[in-house]
Amino acid sequence: MAEATRRRLAERGLTKGDVLEVARIAGIMAAKRTSELVPLCHPIPLDAVEIEFELIDADQVGISAEARTQARTGVEMEALTAASVAALTIYDMCKAIDRGITIENIQLEAKSGGKSGDFRRSP
Amino acid sequence: MAEATRRRLAERGLTKGDVLEVARIAGIMAAKRTSELVPLCHPIPLDAVEIEFELIDADQVGISAEARTQARTGVEMEALTAASVAALTIYDMCKAIDRGITIENIQLEAKSGGKSGDFRRSP
Amino acid sequence: MAEATRRRLAERGLTKGDVLEVARIAGIMAAKRTSELVPLCHPIPLDAVEIEFELIDADQVGISAEARTQARTGVEMEALTAASVAALTIYDMCKAIDRGITIENIQLEAKSGGKSGDFRRSP
Amino acid sequence: MAEATRRRLAERGLTKGDVLEVARIAGIMAAKRTSELVPLCHPIPLDAVEIEFELIDADQVGISAEARTQARTGVEMEALTAASVAALTIYDMCKAIDRGITIENIQLEAKSGGKSGDFRRSP
Amino acid sequence: MAEATRRRLAERGLTKGDVLEVARIAGIMAAKRTSELVPLCHPIPLDAVEIEFELIDADQVGISAEARTQARTGVEMEALTAASVAALTIYDMCKAIDRGITIENIQLEAKSGGKSGDFRRSP
Amino acid sequence: MAEATRRRLAERGLTKGDVLEVARIAGIMAAKRTSELVPLCHPIPLDAVEIEFELIDADQVGISAEARTQARTGVEMEALTAASVAALTIYDMCKAIDRGITIENIQLEAKSGGKSGDFRRSP
């Protein structure tokens, strides 16, 4: 995003509310509805979803989402959906001042458990 | 995505179904629910949502989504949501063979009409 | 349905509640969500949905659903969805005593207005 | 449906997309939301939903839906909902050329497991 | 509510339908969607929700809702949501004749099981 | 609520997040889904929903919700739903330390426009 946008976001200076808190809630709520959005995704009783934001350089916001369950199926789709909707929410709340924001690199970083085994993205 | 994944996707060789057709439907359905996902987004009666896919290089799938309405408010969030969920659906249907797929550059290309004026991304 | 089922339904003698009233509410609520269920259906602001039941012969319940809107698009899908979900609800509430119930002949009887013109089913 | 409709559907000659693939996705997604539609239906973690289509005679499409779960409650409502919404989707996508299509005989064919015991429709 | 409203409600004399039966269904359906409404609420597979109404004095309707599950997490939010939406539904169906109705004292009466222990409201 | 709860809420000292901001978002999102919750409520394109909180005495939080639309139908149900779900969310986020919180007096304060005329609650 533009540096001016990131500055106002960090200072909570956007009129529509606390952008990152709204994005966090939006991401958590979207994670719970992943199986309604992604057609072949199983409904899974999530135990927890956590979303964290990090201010990177002068013009980026990093989003990390983590999902946990005790079900037999993986929950990477829940985490990716949480991150995507959190990013869309940031875009929505900043678009009045910065339409050029880009959402980049939504990807699985690491996964453990589940029948398909562990995964860790190679650097 | 890996070239092998893109090849199987293009040949409709994935066991879970026609990936791009499922992703297209998922994106259209998600666009209609944008205001349920993005907290401060207005509910808007969409007139049309169109999603197109393009095979780019040997290892990418391009997704373009377009939304139209006659309402006074813009529908860029609907188009961005459609593209995001279409991409998540492709990931979901390919993840059994390729967990490393990355969703890149979800961004507004162009917008016309609406009270905030026209927008065209500079190259 | 079996005659015994219809008899208990008519006498409001089923333990789960007033079957036809529950089915009526379920049908109305489903009509409002038609565009979430049928992928290429436009979201339409419904003005009214009405569902009526008729006891036919000794072993049938007739369901008629009517939807009205002032939008430019037709609402036959809303009426058909209302009737379908009302029927599924009757099945659900009677299935403990009669699993053999069949839902027959969900069809458009008549339509007026809309850009596609009027329709009346020929006898 | 009219024979001309069935012919175009079989040849994938309808402009709105691959009708049966869209109907399949719609049915699967509806099955996951059965408990939101049918008021007294329990929310059940579905393990699988499968929908198959069969071209019957010259003017019919057969739809069979199967649902599986490891929960204690039956999932016949999920299968019936999947079949109903798949049928409604076919109607929606063909209605521009054939408003007279009828949805017939939505019924439970067979069920095994669950506290209410097995069921097989008598011929 | 006004005594006249309560009288008509008790006599099922309101034109929009059987108010308490509609409110009961609305409450049950809302309970199943609690985790979609309350952001940090876990999705829980409810075993049962029961709603009962009691005519109190000449101008009140008492609503009691009870939720049960075998999950590890409590379901007081599901019961409170059921009661709230049942009350909102009564308001909606009576508002044409009585806009002054107040919803009072939505509260947890008792809870047993769950990791947080038992609770019983002190008189 | 208990004074200790109100104090921690005011100091943003609850571990689950900024309670009032989460409640505000929950209320706004619920308002947009009112017609899915209240069976006979029309789907209405909301123009705006605003929720404000006020710390009253030492043990209360006041919630006021306002909804606006240009549709012909009233939006008091949307405002009441917003307030109810905001209150439920506060309960949910404080219940670990205070199960005895009561939600009191959900009521329409004032309404203008709409075919049923203006309303202002008499003191």
XYZ file of C-alpha atoms in Angstrom:
738
model
C 0.000 0.000 0.000
C 1.046 3.629 -0.211
C 3.211 4.795 2.688
C 0.655 7.441 3.592
C -2.008 4.736 3.892
C 0.157 2.552 6.075
C 0.951 5.550 8.289
C -2.700 6.380 8.854
C -3.532 2.730 9.420
C -0.787 2.409 12.038
C -1.935 5.607 13.769
C -5.530 4.331 13.745
C -6.273 7.494 11.761
C -8.875 6.054 9.399
C -12.405 7.221 9.981
C -14.128 3.872 9.539
C -12.694 2.330 12.718
C -9.719 0.334 13.927
C -8.790 -1.323 10.633
C -6.678 -4.179 11.944
C -9.151 -5.106 14.697
C -12.006 -5.185 12.192
C -9.863 -7.228 9.791
C -8.995 -9.670 12.558
C -12.655 -10.244 13.394
C -13.576 -10.558 9.719
C -10.862 -13.146 9.186
C -11.914 -15.212 12.188
C -15.568 -15.158 11.156
C -14.696 -16.101 7.571
C -12.594 -19.029 8.756
C -15.666 -20.469 10.449
C -17.526 -20.317 7.132
C -14.796 -21.727 4.883
C -16.814 -24.788 3.928
C -19.648 -22.530 2.759
C -17.278 -20.669 0.437
C -14.968 -23.364 -0.916
C -17.251 -25.931 -2.536
C -15.402 -29.174 -1.817
C -14.117 -28.199 1.623
C -15.375 -30.276 4.558
C -17.157 -28.564 7.432
C -14.680 -28.753 10.309
C -15.204 -27.859 13.967
C -12.392 -25.347 14.455
C -10.793 -25.227 17.884
C -9.057 -21.901 17.323
C -8.185 -19.311 14.712
C -5.600 -16.657 15.395
C -4.703 -13.753 13.155
C -1.737 -11.477 13.663
C -0.602 -8.393 11.812
C 2.891 -7.068 11.393
C 3.937 -3.713 10.018
C 6.645 -4.477 7.425
C 8.860 -1.871 5.773
C 7.006 1.390 5.318
C 4.302 0.212 2.967
C 3.211 -3.295 3.878
C 1.072 -5.097 6.433
C 1.924 -8.731 7.028
C -0.966 -11.044 7.938
C -0.440 -14.436 9.525
C -3.357 -16.749 10.280
C -3.251 -19.990 12.195
C -6.053 -22.543 12.543
C -6.219 -25.554 14.839
C -8.601 -28.468 15.083
C -8.804 -31.965 16.481
C -10.607 -33.270 13.392
C -9.001 -35.741 11.008
C -8.958 -33.324 8.097
C -6.525 -30.430 7.644
C -7.442 -26.813 8.265
C -5.105 -25.026 5.889
C -8.109 -23.790 3.889
C -9.524 -22.196 7.050
C -6.252 -20.355 7.697
C -5.913 -19.234 4.070
C -9.534 -18.049 4.020
C -8.997 -16.126 7.254
C -5.948 -14.381 5.814
C -7.701 -13.609 2.518
C -10.775 -12.065 4.103
C -8.669 -10.116 6.598
C -6.742 -8.691 3.628
C -9.948 -7.898 1.716
C -11.243 -6.084 4.798
C -8.110 -3.950 5.028
C -8.511 -3.121 1.354
C -12.170 -2.212 1.880
C -11.452 0.096 4.789
C -8.527 1.845 3.090
C -9.845 2.010 -0.462
C -11.281 5.497 -0.061
C -7.743 6.829 0.193
C -5.761 4.163 -1.699
C -7.323 2.075 -4.457
C -3.972 0.707 -5.573
C -3.387 -1.648 -2.622
C -2.373 -5.157 -3.720
C -2.868 -8.404 -1.807
C 0.263 -10.474 -2.348
C 1.447 -13.976 -1.607
C -1.388 -15.760 0.146
C 0.319 -19.050 0.843
C 0.652 -21.951 3.255
C 3.697 -21.519 5.479
C 3.530 -24.632 7.603
C 1.186 -27.426 8.564
C 1.440 -30.268 11.011
C -0.792 -33.215 11.692
C -3.559 -34.412 9.393
C -3.479 -37.465 7.164
C -1.451 -35.719 4.452
C 1.543 -35.180 6.684
C 3.557 -32.131 7.647
C 4.515 -29.291 5.358
C 6.929 -26.427 5.705
C 7.437 -23.947 2.885
C 11.028 -23.950 1.698
C 12.600 -20.505 1.869
C 1.951 -23.499 -9.085
C 4.178 -26.362 -10.153
C 4.203 -27.001 -13.898
C 2.939 -30.537 -13.338
C -0.049 -29.157 -11.437
C -0.862 -26.637 -14.151
C -0.604 -29.377 -16.787
C -3.061 -31.652 -14.974
C -5.372 -28.733 -14.297
C -5.363 -27.781 -17.986
C -6.017 -31.388 -19.028
C -8.858 -31.635 -16.494
C -6.876 -34.486 -15.021
C -7.625 -33.841 -11.366
C -9.879 -36.341 -9.712
C -12.030 -33.891 -7.763
C -13.726 -32.417 -10.855
C -13.304 -29.636 -13.370
C -11.217 -27.286 -11.225
C -11.750 -24.071 -13.146
C -15.510 -24.573 -13.493
C -15.828 -25.233 -9.759
C -13.651 -22.192 -9.024
C -15.786 -20.045 -11.316
C -18.982 -21.058 -9.500
C -17.359 -20.583 -6.095
C -16.216 -17.093 -7.051
C -19.637 -16.069 -8.334
C -21.369 -17.380 -5.212
C -18.862 -15.643 -2.931
C -19.346 -12.340 -4.746
C -23.036 -12.466 -3.836
C -22.071 -12.835 -0.162
C -19.374 -10.163 -0.014
C -21.281 -8.023 2.465
C -21.531 -10.997 4.835
C -17.757 -11.425 4.779
C -16.401 -7.882 4.705
C -17.862 -6.176 7.781
C -18.361 -2.620 6.543
C -19.334 -3.525 2.975
C -22.839 -2.550 1.894
C -25.209 -5.227 0.616
C -25.482 -4.516 -3.108
C -27.837 -6.086 -5.654
C -25.330 -7.354 -8.207
C -26.416 -7.361 -11.830
C -23.632 -9.637 -13.027
C -20.372 -11.271 -12.009
C -18.070 -12.793 -14.587
C -14.927 -14.752 -13.908
C -12.398 -15.754 -16.543
C -9.280 -17.843 -16.332
C -6.173 -17.633 -18.465
C -3.293 -20.076 -18.605
C -0.152 -17.935 -18.282
C 3.399 -19.214 -18.860
C 3.713 -22.836 -17.802
C 2.974 -22.468 -14.124
C 0.317 -19.830 -13.580
C -3.425 -19.400 -13.858
C -4.678 -15.844 -14.300
C -8.063 -15.005 -12.786
C -10.035 -11.938 -13.810
C -13.333 -11.085 -12.158
C -15.758 -8.369 -13.177
C -18.820 -7.187 -11.257
C -21.560 -4.847 -12.431
C -24.423 -3.148 -10.639
C -26.793 -0.260 -11.041
C -26.511 0.705 -7.362
C -24.880 3.939 -6.257
C -22.047 2.171 -4.451
C -19.039 0.552 -6.098
C -18.647 -3.195 -6.504
C -14.874 -3.570 -6.489
C -15.106 -5.561 -3.240
C -17.440 -8.019 -4.941
C -14.990 -8.544 -7.807
C -12.003 -8.880 -5.466
C -13.910 -11.352 -3.288
C -14.889 -13.381 -6.355
C -11.270 -13.580 -7.487
C -10.012 -14.453 -3.996
C -12.466 -17.289 -3.450
C -11.919 -18.629 -6.969
C -8.200 -18.729 -6.178
C -8.786 -20.408 -2.806
C -10.923 -23.024 -4.555
C -8.162 -23.787 -7.073
C -5.755 -24.141 -4.162
C -8.159 -26.462 -2.343
C -8.664 -28.724 -5.325
C -4.951 -28.929 -6.183
C -3.492 -29.063 -2.697
C -3.346 -32.856 -2.597
C -0.646 -32.727 -5.267
C 0.849 -29.255 -4.715
C 0.763 -27.545 -1.340
C 3.166 -24.844 -2.440
C 0.765 -22.910 -4.696
C 0.786 -19.159 -3.990
C -2.032 -16.684 -4.633
C -0.422 -13.494 -5.915
C -1.472 -9.974 -6.727
C -5.147 -9.694 -5.947
C -5.728 -6.144 -7.080
C -8.192 -3.746 -8.671
C -7.446 -3.294 -12.353
C -10.124 -0.844 -13.375
C -13.367 0.652 -12.172
C -15.870 2.983 -13.760
C -18.937 4.676 -12.371
C -19.721 5.071 -8.684
C -19.443 8.208 -6.621
C -15.672 7.816 -6.129
C -14.926 8.146 -9.837
C -13.041 5.991 -12.311
C -9.828 4.117 -11.605
C -7.345 2.412 -13.879
C -4.239 0.777 -12.440
C -1.114 2.374 -13.850
C 1.159 -0.178 -15.528
C -47.345 -40.161 2.000
C -49.012 -42.973 3.898
C -52.622 -42.259 4.895
C -51.737 -42.688 8.554
C -49.052 -40.020 8.214
C -51.401 -37.593 6.519
C -53.998 -38.196 9.201
C -51.588 -37.411 12.021
C -50.275 -34.408 10.152
C -53.785 -33.063 9.668
C -54.617 -33.637 13.332
C -51.401 -31.891 14.357
C -50.561 -35.150 16.075
C -46.828 -35.228 15.369
C -44.612 -34.676 18.356
C -42.114 -32.334 16.733
C -44.563 -29.447 16.347
C -47.097 -28.045 13.913
C -45.637 -29.526 10.727
C -47.310 -27.269 8.195
C -46.544 -24.072 10.130
C -42.893 -25.057 10.442
C -42.799 -25.958 6.735
C -44.339 -22.624 5.826
C -41.703 -20.705 7.779
C -38.899 -22.853 6.352
C -40.127 -22.219 2.817
C -40.367 -18.456 3.316
C -36.884 -18.292 4.839
C -35.422 -20.419 2.048
C -36.997 -18.198 -0.604
C -35.065 -15.263 0.812
C -31.817 -17.214 0.383
C -32.439 -18.577 -3.109
C -29.502 -16.723 -4.619
C -27.192 -18.304 -2.057
C -28.334 -21.774 -3.083
C -28.772 -21.561 -6.848
C -25.396 -20.420 -8.187
C -26.420 -18.246 -11.128
C -29.552 -16.798 -9.551
C -29.580 -13.032 -9.000
C -30.138 -11.666 -5.506
C -33.625 -10.151 -5.649
C -35.396 -8.027 -3.042
C -38.571 -10.057 -2.543
C -41.719 -8.132 -1.738
C -43.683 -11.160 -0.576
C -43.662 -14.939 -0.414
C -46.788 -16.871 0.380
C -47.064 -20.586 0.919
C -50.315 -22.504 1.156
C -51.018 -26.130 1.868
C -53.950 -28.208 0.716
C -54.921 -31.669 1.880
C -55.510 -33.693 -1.319
C -57.074 -37.144 -1.433
C -56.194 -39.147 1.649
C -52.459 -39.328 1.199
C -51.152 -36.083 -0.259
C -50.340 -32.544 0.805
C -50.375 -29.939 -1.945
C -47.957 -27.030 -1.591
C -48.339 -23.815 -3.525
C -45.817 -21.016 -3.245
C -46.079 -17.545 -4.711
C -43.359 -14.902 -4.839
C -43.672 -11.262 -5.818
C -41.134 -8.542 -6.480
C -40.821 -5.208 -8.192
C -37.374 -6.056 -9.572
C -36.749 -6.513 -13.283
C -35.864 -10.177 -12.946
C -38.302 -13.035 -12.434
C -38.834 -14.741 -9.099
C -39.895 -18.198 -10.183
C -36.733 -19.649 -8.621
C -37.712 -18.110 -5.272
C -41.159 -19.716 -5.431
C -39.785 -23.098 -6.505
C -37.163 -22.976 -3.747
C -39.828 -22.102 -1.176
C -41.954 -25.058 -2.245
C -38.979 -27.439 -2.295
C -37.766 -26.545 1.178
C -41.304 -26.620 2.580
C -41.615 -30.142 1.182
C -38.235 -31.198 2.572
C -39.308 -29.880 5.974
C -42.507 -31.929 5.904
C -40.420 -34.965 4.999
C -38.010 -34.262 7.847
C -40.734 -33.907 10.441
C -42.632 -37.019 9.312
C -39.712 -39.303 8.506
C -39.687 -40.937 11.920
C -43.019 -42.550 11.065
C -42.887 -42.647 7.253
C -39.613 -42.787 5.353
C -41.342 -43.548 2.071
C -42.783 -40.073 1.451
C -42.107 -38.800 -2.087
C -41.895 -35.183 -3.221
C -43.573 -34.998 -6.609
C -44.013 -32.468 -9.366
C -42.223 -29.330 -8.310
C -43.112 -27.116 -11.220
C -43.901 -23.584 -12.332
C -47.658 -23.081 -12.631
C -47.844 -19.487 -13.759
C -45.750 -16.361 -14.017
C -46.559 -12.829 -15.024
C -44.335 -9.840 -15.592
C -40.575 -9.954 -16.031
C -38.662 -9.513 -19.248
C -39.282 -13.112 -20.371
C -43.033 -12.661 -20.558
C -45.958 -14.512 -19.037
C -46.216 -18.266 -18.622
C -49.094 -20.514 -17.738
C -48.644 -24.274 -17.559
C -50.886 -26.037 -20.050
C -53.123 -28.636 -18.412
C -37.924 -31.619 -19.817
C -38.400 -31.058 -23.531
C -36.241 -33.288 -25.729
C -34.618 -30.222 -27.287
C -33.585 -29.034 -23.817
C -32.124 -32.390 -22.876
C -30.212 -32.490 -26.172
C -28.626 -29.092 -25.593
C -27.885 -29.937 -21.993
C -26.179 -33.183 -23.019
C -24.150 -31.375 -25.698
C -23.162 -28.699 -23.164
C -24.792 -26.279 -25.568
C -26.337 -23.921 -23.018
C -24.753 -20.518 -22.809
C -24.703 -20.201 -19.031
C -22.067 -22.919 -18.504
C -21.798 -26.648 -17.934
C -25.228 -27.226 -16.409
C -24.599 -30.560 -14.734
C -21.268 -29.506 -13.246
C -22.845 -26.353 -11.809
C -25.769 -28.392 -10.483
C -23.393 -30.861 -8.883
C -21.537 -28.095 -7.046
C -24.799 -26.423 -6.001
C -26.097 -29.694 -4.597
C -22.934 -30.393 -2.630
C -22.870 -26.883 -1.171
C -26.567 -27.061 -0.249
C -26.057 -30.388 1.508
C -23.555 -28.718 3.820
C -26.193 -26.122 4.740
C -29.131 -28.478 5.246
C -29.501 -27.651 8.926
C -29.795 -23.950 8.056
C -32.678 -24.693 5.699
C -34.653 -27.429 7.437
C -35.580 -26.002 10.850
C -35.429 -29.097 13.047
C -32.502 -30.766 11.284
C -29.350 -31.269 13.349
C -26.081 -29.790 12.154
C -24.030 -32.818 11.080
C -20.373 -32.954 10.052
C -20.690 -34.567 6.628
C -17.866 -36.843 5.546
C -18.865 -36.918 1.884
C -21.601 -35.966 -0.546
C -21.665 -37.355 -4.042
C -24.049 -36.419 -6.810
C -24.400 -38.257 -10.095
C -26.493 -37.542 -13.143
C -27.883 -39.995 -15.660
C -29.492 -39.231 -19.000
C -32.738 -41.233 -19.017
C -34.949 -41.734 -22.089
C -34.846 -38.676 -24.321
C -36.319 -36.125 -21.974
C -35.158 -36.802 -18.429
C -32.116 -36.307 -16.241
C -31.788 -38.644 -13.272
C -30.118 -37.237 -10.151
C -28.773 -39.457 -7.410
C -27.232 -38.012 -4.271
C -25.441 -39.888 -1.524
C -24.330 -38.518 1.836
C -22.095 -40.170 4.420
C -21.202 -39.288 7.997
C -19.832 -40.876 11.113
C -22.279 -38.984 13.335
C -25.024 -40.748 15.257
C -27.808 -39.049 13.322
C -28.926 -39.935 9.810
C -28.055 -37.858 6.774
C -30.980 -38.574 4.480
C -32.028 -34.910 4.707
C -28.604 -33.868 3.443
C -28.895 -36.187 0.429
C -32.463 -35.081 -0.330
C -31.455 -31.430 -0.040
C -28.493 -31.998 -2.362
C -30.742 -33.608 -4.969
C -33.402 -30.889 -4.651
C -30.983 -27.996 -5.080
C -29.188 -29.739 -7.944
C -32.576 -30.075 -9.644
C -33.480 -26.443 -8.965
C -30.142 -25.400 -10.466
C -30.808 -27.376 -13.653
C -34.211 -25.715 -13.859
C -32.660 -22.283 -13.362
C -30.058 -22.774 -16.065
C -32.520 -24.210 -18.596
C -35.540 -22.032 -17.869
C -34.721 -19.505 -20.578
C -35.486 -22.179 -23.182
C -37.887 -24.459 -21.272
C -40.077 -23.169 -18.474
C -42.116 -26.354 -18.346
C -39.482 -28.590 -16.740
C -40.857 -30.585 -13.780
C -38.894 -31.940 -10.814
C -40.326 -35.368 -10.032
C -39.957 -37.980 -7.360
C -37.508 -36.662 -4.825
C -37.339 -39.647 -2.524
C -35.153 -41.713 -0.241
C -33.878 -44.814 -2.037
C -31.814 -46.459 0.666
C -30.252 -45.746 4.013
C -27.969 -47.763 6.256
C -26.712 -47.111 9.758
C -28.151 -44.564 12.156
C -30.312 -45.235 15.170
C -33.486 -45.612 13.101
C -32.175 -48.609 11.220
C -31.820 -49.456 7.538
C -34.284 -48.559 4.818
C -34.617 -49.659 1.229
C -37.465 -48.375 -0.930
C -39.627 -51.221 -2.157
C -39.882 -51.284 -5.961
C -46.186 -5.475 25.838
C -49.590 -3.867 25.897
C -52.332 -6.042 27.363
C -54.259 -5.852 24.108
C -51.241 -7.202 22.231
C -50.779 -10.058 24.656
C -54.466 -10.914 24.375
C -54.381 -11.108 20.601
C -51.146 -13.066 20.694
C -52.638 -15.578 23.122
C -55.756 -15.914 20.987
C -53.629 -16.411 17.865
C -55.439 -13.383 16.541
C -52.546 -11.763 14.705
C -52.782 -11.854 10.937
C -49.183 -12.781 10.222
C -49.431 -16.309 11.657
C -48.992 -18.200 14.901
C -46.549 -15.808 16.584
C -45.160 -18.137 19.228
C -44.667 -21.038 16.817
C -42.828 -18.790 14.365
C -40.736 -17.380 17.215
C -39.899 -20.880 18.401
C -38.654 -21.902 14.954
C -36.711 -18.649 14.535
C -35.011 -19.172 17.885
C -34.036 -22.752 17.104
C -32.642 -21.804 13.700
C -30.699 -18.887 15.178
C -29.183 -21.118 17.846
C -27.683 -23.268 15.104
C -26.029 -20.170 13.624
C -24.712 -18.650 16.856
C -21.079 -18.971 15.834
C -21.807 -17.028 12.654
C -23.239 -14.156 14.687
C -21.028 -13.962 17.762
C -17.482 -13.492 16.434
C -15.440 -15.435 18.985
C -17.982 -18.202 19.584
C -16.903 -21.726 18.619
C -18.981 -23.691 16.144
C -20.619 -26.400 18.261
C -22.657 -29.399 17.114
C -25.851 -28.850 19.105
C -27.719 -31.935 20.217
C -30.926 -30.104 21.054
C -32.463 -26.679 21.485
C -35.787 -26.236 23.175
C -37.744 -23.036 23.523
C -40.787 -22.584 25.705
C -43.124 -19.650 26.179
C -45.122 -18.723 29.222
C -47.844 -16.125 29.496
C -46.974 -14.055 32.573
C -49.271 -11.494 34.191
C -51.441 -9.786 31.611
C -48.725 -8.116 29.585
C -45.679 -10.341 29.357
C -44.456 -13.398 27.509
C -41.709 -15.389 29.196
C -39.210 -17.153 26.944
C -36.989 -19.936 28.171
C -34.418 -21.559 25.929
C -32.307 -24.599 26.667
C -29.410 -25.943 24.617
C -27.587 -29.244 25.010
C -24.435 -30.640 23.462
C -21.818 -33.289 24.047
C -18.994 -30.985 23.004
C -16.379 -29.782 25.458
C -17.428 -26.145 25.176
C -20.472 -24.582 26.788
C -23.618 -23.722 24.887
C -24.971 -20.821 26.909
C -24.440 -18.510 23.930
C -26.624 -20.779 21.816
C -29.440 -20.627 24.380
C -29.144 -16.864 24.807
C -29.128 -16.369 21.023
C -32.198 -18.572 20.672
C -34.059 -16.544 23.289
C -32.985 -13.215 21.783
C -34.066 -14.081 18.242
C -37.330 -15.586 19.484
C -38.000 -12.293 21.259
C -37.059 -10.236 18.197
C -39.450 -12.351 16.129
C -42.309 -11.705 18.543
C -41.522 -7.997 18.343
C -41.477 -8.139 14.541
C -44.816 -9.896 14.312
C -46.529 -7.626 16.833
C -44.963 -4.292 15.909
C -47.769 -3.294 13.572
C -50.051 -2.995 16.599
C -47.550 -2.295 19.402
C -44.218 -0.608 18.738
C -43.542 -0.116 22.423
C -42.771 -3.739 23.302
C -39.564 -4.114 25.325
C -37.300 -7.158 25.503
C -36.163 -7.472 29.099
C -33.715 -9.528 31.074
C -31.995 -11.857 28.660
C -29.855 -13.798 31.094
C -28.317 -17.144 31.909
C -30.408 -19.021 34.472
C -28.414 -22.197 34.889
C -25.665 -24.183 33.272
C -24.172 -27.567 34.014
C -21.183 -29.339 32.562
C -18.458 -27.734 30.489
C -14.969 -26.876 31.621
C -16.052 -23.688 33.391
C -18.237 -25.538 35.863
C -21.859 -25.205 36.901
C -23.754 -21.961 37.314
C -27.093 -21.141 38.847
C -28.357 -17.576 38.970
C -28.910 -16.455 42.537
C -32.452 -15.213 43.115
C -22.645 -6.402 34.888
C -20.356 -6.537 37.894
C -18.385 -3.370 38.503
C -15.129 -5.295 38.157
C -16.197 -6.508 34.718
C -17.143 -3.024 33.572
C -13.814 -1.697 34.817
C -11.798 -4.259 32.881
C -13.948 -3.740 29.818
C -13.406 0.019 29.975
C -9.664 -0.436 30.422
C -9.588 -2.873 27.477
C -8.200 -5.339 29.950
C -9.944 -8.453 28.714
C -7.735 -10.993 27.032
C -9.990 -11.818 24.108
C -9.632 -8.407 22.421
C -11.255 -4.994 22.370
C -14.729 -6.023 23.520
C -16.679 -2.987 22.361
C -15.026 -2.885 18.930
C -15.777 -6.581 18.395
C -19.347 -6.047 19.599
C -19.750 -3.110 17.221
C -18.635 -5.196 14.233
C -20.819 -8.129 15.299
C -23.843 -5.865 15.571
C -23.277 -4.300 12.157
C -22.823 -7.693 10.501
C -25.927 -9.087 12.205
C -28.000 -6.115 11.057
C -27.186 -7.015 7.462
C -28.527 -10.528 8.068
C -31.697 -9.603 9.945
C -33.992 -11.037 7.280
C -32.199 -14.384 7.568
C -32.883 -14.476 11.304
C -36.362 -13.013 11.690
C -38.611 -15.162 9.496
C -41.118 -12.620 8.217
C -38.698 -9.715 7.901
C -38.137 -8.338 4.401
C -34.618 -8.252 2.974
C -33.750 -4.545 2.931
C -30.716 -2.860 1.366
C -29.350 -1.005 4.389
C -27.657 2.313 3.725
C -25.997 2.536 7.124
C -25.878 0.980 10.577
C -24.220 2.749 13.449
C -23.663 1.376 16.925
C -22.497 3.416 19.887
C -21.649 2.415 23.414
C -21.901 4.466 26.556
C -20.523 3.647 29.986
C -23.411 4.219 32.406
C -23.069 4.264 36.200
C -20.400 1.856 37.356
C -21.932 -1.388 36.148
C -23.689 -0.842 32.838
C -22.887 -0.441 29.169
C -25.493 1.370 27.083
C -25.841 0.282 23.451
C -27.566 2.412 20.859
C -28.008 1.225 17.298
C -29.316 3.219 14.372
C -30.207 1.914 10.920
C -31.026 3.892 7.797
C -32.378 2.910 4.398
C -34.076 4.414 1.405
C -36.412 1.435 1.030
C -40.146 1.703 1.623
C -40.103 -0.627 4.601
C -38.916 0.240 8.093
C -35.582 -0.871 9.505
C -36.329 -1.003 13.210
C -35.752 -4.770 13.171
C -32.263 -4.205 11.761
C -31.430 -1.762 14.567
C -32.867 -4.035 17.262
C -30.979 -7.027 15.842
C -27.752 -5.020 15.776
C -28.193 -4.048 19.419
C -29.097 -7.581 20.482
C -26.109 -9.222 18.821
C -23.758 -6.514 20.077
C -25.035 -7.263 23.582
C -24.676 -11.024 23.111
C -21.097 -10.463 21.941
C -20.267 -8.444 25.054
C -21.742 -11.236 27.146
C -19.703 -13.837 25.266
C -16.431 -11.985 25.700
C -16.995 -11.254 29.409
C -18.616 -14.514 30.466
C -15.368 -16.091 31.592
C -15.230 -13.578 34.437
C -18.921 -12.704 34.890
C -21.679 -15.132 33.991
C -24.332 -13.053 35.673
C -24.479 -10.229 33.115
C -28.049 -9.387 32.088
C -29.187 -7.839 28.802
C -31.954 -5.387 29.652
C -34.431 -3.270 27.802
C -33.930 -3.877 24.120
C -36.447 -1.432 22.724
C -37.259 0.959 19.910
C -36.471 4.532 20.923
C -37.471 6.433 17.805
C -38.302 5.893 14.178
C -39.025 8.268 11.332
C -40.186 7.658 7.806
C -41.697 4.425 6.524
C -45.334 3.773 5.761
C -46.237 3.182 9.418
C -45.332 6.716 10.454
C -43.055 8.153 13.108
C -42.592 6.784 16.602
C -40.925 8.183 19.662
C -40.909 6.252 22.942
C -42.647 8.180 25.664
C -40.449 8.692 28.727
